GROMACS .gro file of N, CA and C in nm:
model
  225
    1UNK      N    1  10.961   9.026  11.977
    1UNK     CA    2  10.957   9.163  12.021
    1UNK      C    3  11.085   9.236  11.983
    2UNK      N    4  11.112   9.381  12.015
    2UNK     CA    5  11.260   9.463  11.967
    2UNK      C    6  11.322   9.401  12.070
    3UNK      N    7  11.368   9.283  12.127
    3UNK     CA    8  11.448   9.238  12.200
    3UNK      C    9  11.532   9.137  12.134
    4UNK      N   10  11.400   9.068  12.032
    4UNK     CA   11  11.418   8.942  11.940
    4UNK      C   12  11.517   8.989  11.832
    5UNK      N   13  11.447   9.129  11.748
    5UNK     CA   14  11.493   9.177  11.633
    5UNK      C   15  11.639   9.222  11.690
    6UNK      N   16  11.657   9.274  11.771
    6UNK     CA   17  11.788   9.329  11.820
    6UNK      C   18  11.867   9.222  11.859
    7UNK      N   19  11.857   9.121  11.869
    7UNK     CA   20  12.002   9.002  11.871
    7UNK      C   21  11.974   8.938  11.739
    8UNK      N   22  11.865   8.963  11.640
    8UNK     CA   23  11.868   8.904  11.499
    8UNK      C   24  11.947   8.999  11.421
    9UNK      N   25  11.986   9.115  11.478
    9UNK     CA   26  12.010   9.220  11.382
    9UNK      C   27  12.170   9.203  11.404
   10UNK      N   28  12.220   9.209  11.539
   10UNK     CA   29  12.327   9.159  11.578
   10UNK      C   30  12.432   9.037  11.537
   11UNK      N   31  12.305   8.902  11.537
   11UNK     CA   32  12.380   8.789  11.452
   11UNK      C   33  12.397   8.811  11.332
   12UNK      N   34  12.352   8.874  11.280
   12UNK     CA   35  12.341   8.922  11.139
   12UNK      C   36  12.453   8.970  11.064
   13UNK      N   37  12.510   9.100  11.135
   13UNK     CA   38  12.584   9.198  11.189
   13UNK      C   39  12.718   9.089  11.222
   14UNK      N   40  12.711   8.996  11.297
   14UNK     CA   41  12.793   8.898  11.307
   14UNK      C   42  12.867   8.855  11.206
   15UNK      N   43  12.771   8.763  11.136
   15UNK     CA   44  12.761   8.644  11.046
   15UNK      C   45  12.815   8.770  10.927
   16UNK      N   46  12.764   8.866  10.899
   16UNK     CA   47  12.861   8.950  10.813
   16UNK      C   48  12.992   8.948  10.802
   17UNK      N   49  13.012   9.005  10.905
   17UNK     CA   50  13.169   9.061  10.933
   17UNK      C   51  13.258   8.907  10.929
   18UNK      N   52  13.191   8.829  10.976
   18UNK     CA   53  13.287   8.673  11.005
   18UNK      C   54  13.279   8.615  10.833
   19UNK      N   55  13.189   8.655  10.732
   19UNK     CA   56  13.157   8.591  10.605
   19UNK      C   57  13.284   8.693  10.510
   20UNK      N   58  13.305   8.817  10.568
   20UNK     CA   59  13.343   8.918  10.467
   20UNK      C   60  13.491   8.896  10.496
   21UNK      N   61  13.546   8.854  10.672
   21UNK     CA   62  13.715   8.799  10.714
   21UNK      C   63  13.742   8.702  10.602
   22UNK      N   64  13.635   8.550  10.613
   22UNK     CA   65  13.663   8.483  10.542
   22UNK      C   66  13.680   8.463  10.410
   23UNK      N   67  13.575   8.556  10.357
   23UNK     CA   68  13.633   8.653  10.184
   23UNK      C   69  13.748   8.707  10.177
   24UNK      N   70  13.777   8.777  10.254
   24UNK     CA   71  13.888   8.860  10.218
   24UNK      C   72  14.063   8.806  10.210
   25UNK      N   73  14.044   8.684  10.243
   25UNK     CA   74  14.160   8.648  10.286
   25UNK      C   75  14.248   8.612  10.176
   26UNK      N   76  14.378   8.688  10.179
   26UNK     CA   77  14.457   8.666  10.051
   26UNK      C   78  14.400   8.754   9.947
   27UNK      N   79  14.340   8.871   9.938
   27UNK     CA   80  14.281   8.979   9.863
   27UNK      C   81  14.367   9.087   9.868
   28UNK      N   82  14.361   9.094   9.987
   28UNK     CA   83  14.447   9.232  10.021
   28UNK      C   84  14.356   9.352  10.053
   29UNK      N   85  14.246   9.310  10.052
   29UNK     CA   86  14.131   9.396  10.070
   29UNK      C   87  14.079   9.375  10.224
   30UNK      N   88  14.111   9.509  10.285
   30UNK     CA   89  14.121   9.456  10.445
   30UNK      C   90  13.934   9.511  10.460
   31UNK      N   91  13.835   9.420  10.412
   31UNK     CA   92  13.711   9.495  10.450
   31UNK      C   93  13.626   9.453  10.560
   32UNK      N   94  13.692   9.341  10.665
   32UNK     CA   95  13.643   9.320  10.808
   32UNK      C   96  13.706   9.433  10.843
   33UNK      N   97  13.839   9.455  10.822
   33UNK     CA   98  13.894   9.567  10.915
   33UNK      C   99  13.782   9.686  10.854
   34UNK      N  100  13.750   9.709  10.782
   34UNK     CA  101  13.642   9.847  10.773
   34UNK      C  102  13.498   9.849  10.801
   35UNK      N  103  13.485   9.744  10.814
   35UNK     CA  104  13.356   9.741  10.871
   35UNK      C  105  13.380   9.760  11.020
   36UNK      N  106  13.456   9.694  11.119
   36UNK     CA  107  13.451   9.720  11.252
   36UNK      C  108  13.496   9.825  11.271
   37UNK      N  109  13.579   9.920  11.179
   37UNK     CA  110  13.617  10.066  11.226
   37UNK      C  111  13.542  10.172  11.277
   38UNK      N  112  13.600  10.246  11.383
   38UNK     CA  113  13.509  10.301  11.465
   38UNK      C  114  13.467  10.464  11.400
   39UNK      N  115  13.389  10.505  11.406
   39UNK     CA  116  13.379  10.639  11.297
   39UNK      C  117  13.422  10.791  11.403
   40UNK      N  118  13.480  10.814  11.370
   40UNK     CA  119  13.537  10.987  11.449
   40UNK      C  120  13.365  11.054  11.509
   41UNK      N  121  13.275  11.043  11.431
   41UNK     CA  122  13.158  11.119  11.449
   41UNK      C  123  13.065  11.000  11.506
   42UNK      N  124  13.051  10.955  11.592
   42UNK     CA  125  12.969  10.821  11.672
   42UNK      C  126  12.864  10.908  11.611
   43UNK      N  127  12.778  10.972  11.613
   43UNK     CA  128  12.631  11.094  11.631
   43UNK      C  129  12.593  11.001  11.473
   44UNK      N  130  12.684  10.978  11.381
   44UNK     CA  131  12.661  10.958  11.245
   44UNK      C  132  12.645  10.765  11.260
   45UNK      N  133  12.746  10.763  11.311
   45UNK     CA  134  12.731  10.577  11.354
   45UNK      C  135  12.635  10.524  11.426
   46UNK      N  136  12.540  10.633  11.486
   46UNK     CA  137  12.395  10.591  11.557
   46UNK      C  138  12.303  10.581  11.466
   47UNK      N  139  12.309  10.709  11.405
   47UNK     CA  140  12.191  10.692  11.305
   47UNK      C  141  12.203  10.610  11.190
   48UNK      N  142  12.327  10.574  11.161
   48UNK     CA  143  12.302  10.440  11.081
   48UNK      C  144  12.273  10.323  11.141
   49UNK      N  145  12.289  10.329  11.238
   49UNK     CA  146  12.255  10.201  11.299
   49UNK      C  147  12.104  10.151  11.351
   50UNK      N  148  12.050  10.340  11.333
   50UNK     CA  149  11.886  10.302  11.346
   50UNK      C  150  11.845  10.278  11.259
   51UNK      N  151  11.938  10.359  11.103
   51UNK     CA  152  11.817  10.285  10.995
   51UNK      C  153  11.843  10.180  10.930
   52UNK      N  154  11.986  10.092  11.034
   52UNK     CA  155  11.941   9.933  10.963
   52UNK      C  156  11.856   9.901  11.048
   53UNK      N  157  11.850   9.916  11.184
   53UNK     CA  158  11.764   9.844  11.266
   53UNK      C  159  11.644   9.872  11.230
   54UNK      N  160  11.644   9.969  11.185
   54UNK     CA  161  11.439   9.959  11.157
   54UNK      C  162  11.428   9.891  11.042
   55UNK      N  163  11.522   9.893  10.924
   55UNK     CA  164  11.501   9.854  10.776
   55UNK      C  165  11.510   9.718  10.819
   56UNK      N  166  11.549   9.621  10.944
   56UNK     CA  167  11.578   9.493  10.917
   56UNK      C  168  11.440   9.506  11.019
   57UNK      N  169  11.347   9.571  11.104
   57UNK     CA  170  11.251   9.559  11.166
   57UNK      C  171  11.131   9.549  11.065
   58UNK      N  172  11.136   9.645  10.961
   58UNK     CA  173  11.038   9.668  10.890
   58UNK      C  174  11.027   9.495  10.816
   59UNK      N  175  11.142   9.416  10.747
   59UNK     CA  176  11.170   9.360  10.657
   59UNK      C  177  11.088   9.195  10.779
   60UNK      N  178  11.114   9.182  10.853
   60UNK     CA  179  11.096   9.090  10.952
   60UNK      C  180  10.935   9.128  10.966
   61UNK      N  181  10.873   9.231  11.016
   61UNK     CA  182  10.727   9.219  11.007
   61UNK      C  183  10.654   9.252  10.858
   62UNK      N  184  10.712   9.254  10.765
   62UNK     CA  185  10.687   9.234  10.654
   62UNK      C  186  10.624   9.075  10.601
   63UNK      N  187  10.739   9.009  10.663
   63UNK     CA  188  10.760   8.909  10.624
   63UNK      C  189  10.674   8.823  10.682
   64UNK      N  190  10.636   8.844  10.864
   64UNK     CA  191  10.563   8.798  10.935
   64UNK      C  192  10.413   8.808  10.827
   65UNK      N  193  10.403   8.961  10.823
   65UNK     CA  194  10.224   8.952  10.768
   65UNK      C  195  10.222   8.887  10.656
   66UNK      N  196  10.301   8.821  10.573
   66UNK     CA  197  10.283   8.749  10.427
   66UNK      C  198  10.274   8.629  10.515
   67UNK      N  199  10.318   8.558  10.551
   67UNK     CA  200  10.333   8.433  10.623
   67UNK      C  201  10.186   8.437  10.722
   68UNK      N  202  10.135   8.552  10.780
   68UNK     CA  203  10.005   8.537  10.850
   68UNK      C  204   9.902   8.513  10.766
   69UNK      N  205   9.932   8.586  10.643
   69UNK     CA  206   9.819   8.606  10.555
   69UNK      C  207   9.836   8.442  10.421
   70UNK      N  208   9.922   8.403  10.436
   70UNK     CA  209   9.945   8.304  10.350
   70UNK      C  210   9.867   8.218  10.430
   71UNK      N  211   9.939   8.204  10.582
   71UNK     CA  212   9.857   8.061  10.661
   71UNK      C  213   9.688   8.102  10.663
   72UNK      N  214   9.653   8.201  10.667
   72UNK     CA  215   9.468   8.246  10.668
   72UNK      C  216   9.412   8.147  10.529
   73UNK      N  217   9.503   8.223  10.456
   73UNK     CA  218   9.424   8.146  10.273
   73UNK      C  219   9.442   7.978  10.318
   74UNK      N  220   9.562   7.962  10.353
   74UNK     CA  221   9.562   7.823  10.370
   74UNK      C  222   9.468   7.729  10.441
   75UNK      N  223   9.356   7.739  10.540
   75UNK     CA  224   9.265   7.696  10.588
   75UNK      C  225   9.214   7.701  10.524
   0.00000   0.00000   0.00000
């Protein structure tokens, strides 16, 4: 349910930011620090945040109906 997708979207969101620290290190390229930066205009940081959440909602029941429709053929 959007309870599921919303802590998948989160670990996600996680596993990013902790993959991009561990890239960056010795770069000089501070891009954990820019990703967690907070934006002056929050109003703009919502709505991006709805259209990953739906783009990672859409991508997840996408994925579900290939996998429903794969297991159907499969019987």
């Amino acid at each position: 349910g959007a309870k599921f997708v919303h802590m998948v979207y989160h670990f996600a969101r996680y596993v990013m930011i902790e993959d991009m620290k561990k890239l960056s290190v010795g770069t000089g390229i501070p891009f954990a620090e820019a990703v967690m930066w907070r934006p002056e205009d929050i109003y703009i940081a919502k709505a991006r945040h709805r259209v990953a959440y739906n783009k990672l909602l859409q991508i997840l029941q996408r994925r579900d109906f290939v996998v429903q429709e794969y297991l159907k053929k499969a019987r």
